[in-house]
CSV table of C-alpha atoms in Angstrom, one decimal:
chain,number,residue,atom,x,y,z
A,1,MET,CA,16.7,-6.9,1.4
A,2,HIS,CA,13.4,-7.5,1.9
A,3,ALA,CA,10.7,-6.4,4.8
A,4,ARG,CA,8.2,-9.4,5.6
A,5,LYS,CA,4.2,-8.6,6.5
A,6,CYS,CA,3.1,-10.2,9.6
A,7,ASP,CA,0.5,-11.5,7.3
A,8,PRO,CA,-1.2,-15.3,8.2
A,9,LEU,CA,-1.9,-15.3,3.8
A,10,MET,CA,1.2,-14.8,3.0
A,11,LYS,CA,3.6,-17.0,3.7
A,12,PRO,CA,6.9,-15.5,6.8
A,13,THR,CA,9.3,-16.0,4.4
A,14,GLU,CA,7.4,-14.2,1.5
A,15,PRO,CA,8.8,-9.9,1.2
A,16,GLY,CA,5.3,-7.6,1.8
A,17,THR,CA,4.3,-6.3,-1.0
A,18,ILE,CA,4.8,-2.5,-1.8
A,19,LEU,CA,1.8,0.0,-3.4
A,20,LEU,CA,3.0,2.1,-6.5
A,21,VAL,CA,-0.1,4.6,-6.6
A,22,GLU,CA,1.4,6.2,-10.1
A,23,ASP,CA,-0.8,8.2,-13.1
A,24,THR,CA,2.8,8.7,-15.0
A,25,SER,CA,3.9,5.4,-16.4
A,26,SER,CA,7.9,7.1,-17.0
A,27,ASP,CA,8.2,7.9,-13.4
A,28,ALA,CA,6.6,4.2,-12.9
A,29,ARG,CA,9.0,2.5,-14.7
A,30,LEU,CA,11.9,4.8,-13.3
A,31,LEU,CA,10.7,4.0,-10.3
A,32,MET,CA,10.5,-0.1,-10.8
A,33,ARG,CA,13.6,0.0,-12.3
A,34,ALA,CA,15.1,1.9,-9.5
A,35,PHE,CA,14.0,-1.1,-7.1
A,36,ALA,CA,15.0,-3.7,-9.6
A,37,LYS,CA,18.7,-1.6,-9.5
A,38,ALA,CA,18.5,-1.3,-5.0
A,39,GLU,CA,17.8,-5.0,-5.4
A,40,VAL,CA,14.0,-5.1,-3.7
A,41,GLN,CA,13.0,-8.1,-3.6
A,42,ASN,CA,9.6,-7.1,-2.6
A,43,PRO,CA,7.4,-7.3,-5.0
A,44,ILE,CA,6.1,-4.0,-6.3
A,45,LYS,CA,2.2,-3.2,-6.5
A,46,HIS,CA,2.1,-0.5,-9.9
A,47,LEU,CA,-1.6,1.5,-9.9
A,48,VAL,CA,-2.3,4.2,-11.6
A,49,THR,CA,-5.2,6.0,-10.6
A,50,GLY,CA,-6.9,7.0,-6.7
A,51,ASP,CA,-9.4,4.5,-7.3
A,52,ALA,CA,-8.2,2.0,-8.5
A,53,ALA,CA,-5.9,2.4,-4.9
A,54,LEU,CA,-8.6,2.2,-3.0
A,55,ALA,CA,-10.9,-0.9,-4.6
A,56,TYR,CA,-7.4,-2.5,-3.8
A,57,LEU,CA,-6.9,-1.5,-0.2
A,58,GLN,CA,-10.5,-2.4,-0.7
A,59,GLY,CA,-10.3,-5.4,-1.8
A,60,LEU,CA,-12.6,-5.3,-3.7
A,61,ASN,CA,-13.4,-7.2,-7.6
A,62,GLU,CA,-10.4,-8.7,-9.0
A,63,PHE,CA,-8.5,-7.5,-6.0
A,64,SER,CA,-10.8,-9.8,-3.4
A,65,ASP,CA,-8.4,-12.4,-2.9
A,66,ARG,CA,-6.1,-11.2,-0.6
A,67,ALA,CA,-3.7,-14.1,-0.7
A,68,LEU,CA,-3.3,-12.2,-4.7
A,69,HIS,CA,-3.3,-8.9,-3.7
A,70,PRO,CA,-2.4,-8.7,0.1
A,71,LEU,CA,-2.2,-5.5,1.8
A,72,PRO,CA,0.9,-3.5,1.8
A,73,ILE,CA,3.9,-2.8,4.0
A,74,LEU,CA,4.3,0.7,2.0
A,75,ILE,CA,2.8,2.6,0.0
A,76,ILE,CA,4.3,4.9,-2.6
A,77,LEU,CA,2.1,7.9,-3.5
A,78,ASP,CA,1.4,10.3,-5.5
A,79,LEU,CA,-0.1,13.7,-4.9
A,80,LYS,CA,-2.5,14.0,-8.6
A,81,LEU,CA,-3.6,11.6,-9.7
A,82,PRO,CA,-7.2,11.3,-12.2
A,83,GLY,CA,-10.3,10.1,-10.0
A,84,MET,CA,-9.1,10.4,-6.3
A,85,SER,CA,-6.7,12.6,-5.3
A,86,GLY,CA,-3.4,11.1,-3.6
A,87,LEU,CA,-4.5,13.2,-1.0
A,88,GLU,CA,-8.2,12.0,-0.7
A,89,LEU,CA,-6.9,8.1,-0.8
A,90,LEU,CA,-4.4,9.5,2.2
A,91,ARG,CA,-7.3,10.4,4.1
A,92,TRP,CA,-9.4,7.7,3.6
A,93,ILE,CA,-6.0,5.4,4.4
A,94,ARG,CA,-6.0,7.1,8.2
A,95,LEU,CA,-9.5,7.1,8.6
A,96,GLN,CA,-9.4,3.1,8.4
A,97,ARG,CA,-8.3,1.1,11.1
A,98,PRO,CA,-6.8,-2.0,9.5
A,99,LEU,CA,-5.0,0.8,6.9
A,100,ARG,CA,-3.8,3.5,9.1
A,101,ARG,CA,-0.8,2.2,10.3
A,102,ILE,CA,0.9,1.6,6.6
A,103,PRO,CA,4.2,3.7,5.9
A,104,VAL,CA,2.6,6.0,3.5
A,105,LEU,CA,5.2,8.2,1.5
A,106,VAL,CA,4.3,10.7,-0.7
A,107,LEU,CA,6.2,11.2,-3.6
A,108,THR,CA,5.4,13.9,-5.6
A,109,SER,CA,6.2,16.5,-8.4
A,110,GLU,CA,4.2,19.1,-5.9
A,111,SER,CA,7.4,21.5,-4.2
A,112,GLY,CA,4.9,24.5,-2.8
A,113,GLY,CA,4.4,24.3,0.9
A,114,GLU,CA,1.2,24.3,0.6
A,115,PHE,CA,1.1,20.7,-0.5
A,116,MET,CA,3.7,19.6,1.9
A,117,GLU,CA,1.8,20.5,4.5
A,118,ALA,CA,-1.4,19.3,3.3
A,119,ALA,CA,0.1,15.5,3.0
A,120,TYR,CA,2.1,16.1,6.2
A,121,ASP,CA,-2.2,17.2,7.7
A,122,ALA,CA,-3.6,13.8,5.8
A,123,GLY,CA,-1.3,11.3,7.8
A,124,ALA,CA,1.6,11.1,5.6
A,125,ASN,CA,4.6,9.5,6.6
A,126,SER,CA,7.5,11.0,4.6
A,127,TYR,CA,7.3,13.3,1.8
A,128,LEU,CA,10.0,13.4,-1.0
A,129,LEU,CA,10.2,15.1,-4.4
A,130,LYS,CA,10.5,13.5,-7.7
A,131,SER,CA,12.7,14.1,-9.9
A,132,PHE,CA,13.5,13.5,-13.3
A,133,SER,CA,17.5,12.1,-13.1
A,134,THR,CA,18.1,9.1,-13.0
A,135,GLU,CA,20.6,9.3,-10.0
A,136,GLU,CA,18.1,10.7,-8.0
A,137,ILE,CA,16.3,8.4,-8.1
A,138,ASN,CA,18.1,5.8,-7.7
A,139,ARG,CA,19.2,7.5,-4.8
A,140,ILE,CA,15.3,8.0,-3.4
A,141,VAL,CA,15.1,4.5,-3.7
A,142,SER,CA,18.3,3.4,-2.4
A,143,LEU,CA,16.7,5.2,1.1
A,144,ILE,CA,13.4,3.8,1.0
A,145,ARG,CA,14.8,0.6,0.9
A,146,SER,CA,17.7,1.1,3.9
A,147,TYR,CA,15.3,3.4,6.0
A,148,TRP,CA,11.5,2.0,5.2
A,149,LEU,CA,12.5,-1.9,3.9
A,150,GLU,CA,15.4,-2.6,6.5
A,151,LEU,CA,16.0,-0.2,9.8
A,152,ASN,CA,12.1,0.9,9.9
A,153,GLU,CA,10.5,-1.2,12.7
A,154,SER,CA,6.7,-1.3,12.0
A,155,PRO,CA,3.6,-3.5,13.3
A,156,LEU,CA,3.1,-5.0,9.8
A,157,VAL,CA,6.9,-5.8,9.4
A,158,VAL,CA,7.8,-9.0,11.4
A,159,GLY,CA,11.8,-9.1,9.9
A,160,SER,CA,14.0,-9.3,7.1
A,161,SER,CA,16.4,-10.8,5.1
A,162,LYS,CA,19.4,-11.0,3.3
């Protein structure tokens, strides 16, 4: 199953893009494998810095072609990033009218309550803790697929198909 993005630059049958902002390559690989195992058809754009994600979301430089780099229907965001932090990026996203409704799932190793509170205060839709267990990562991705890509109704998602 996959969610389709309501975007005039995309064909209605194309699944919407997921933006993964994660600087740790091993964590990104685990997540990408888990999305593949869960048969998520949505393209995943992986960026390693908050600054790169900001440029992507603004459609700047190499990301200016929205046909090639469409706005995401879902953002998975680490808090600890080089350059602009995940928290700073999240605050910026929530101030942008065209982006503020995109669901942002924080996926981080920060288990302290102050980090969780700051993320929710900044506008996170979900706060998930990273795991080093492949089984737990697979479970998290399965839940993301079930809820955010299939069950959740969003103004950015026009439907899903099997």
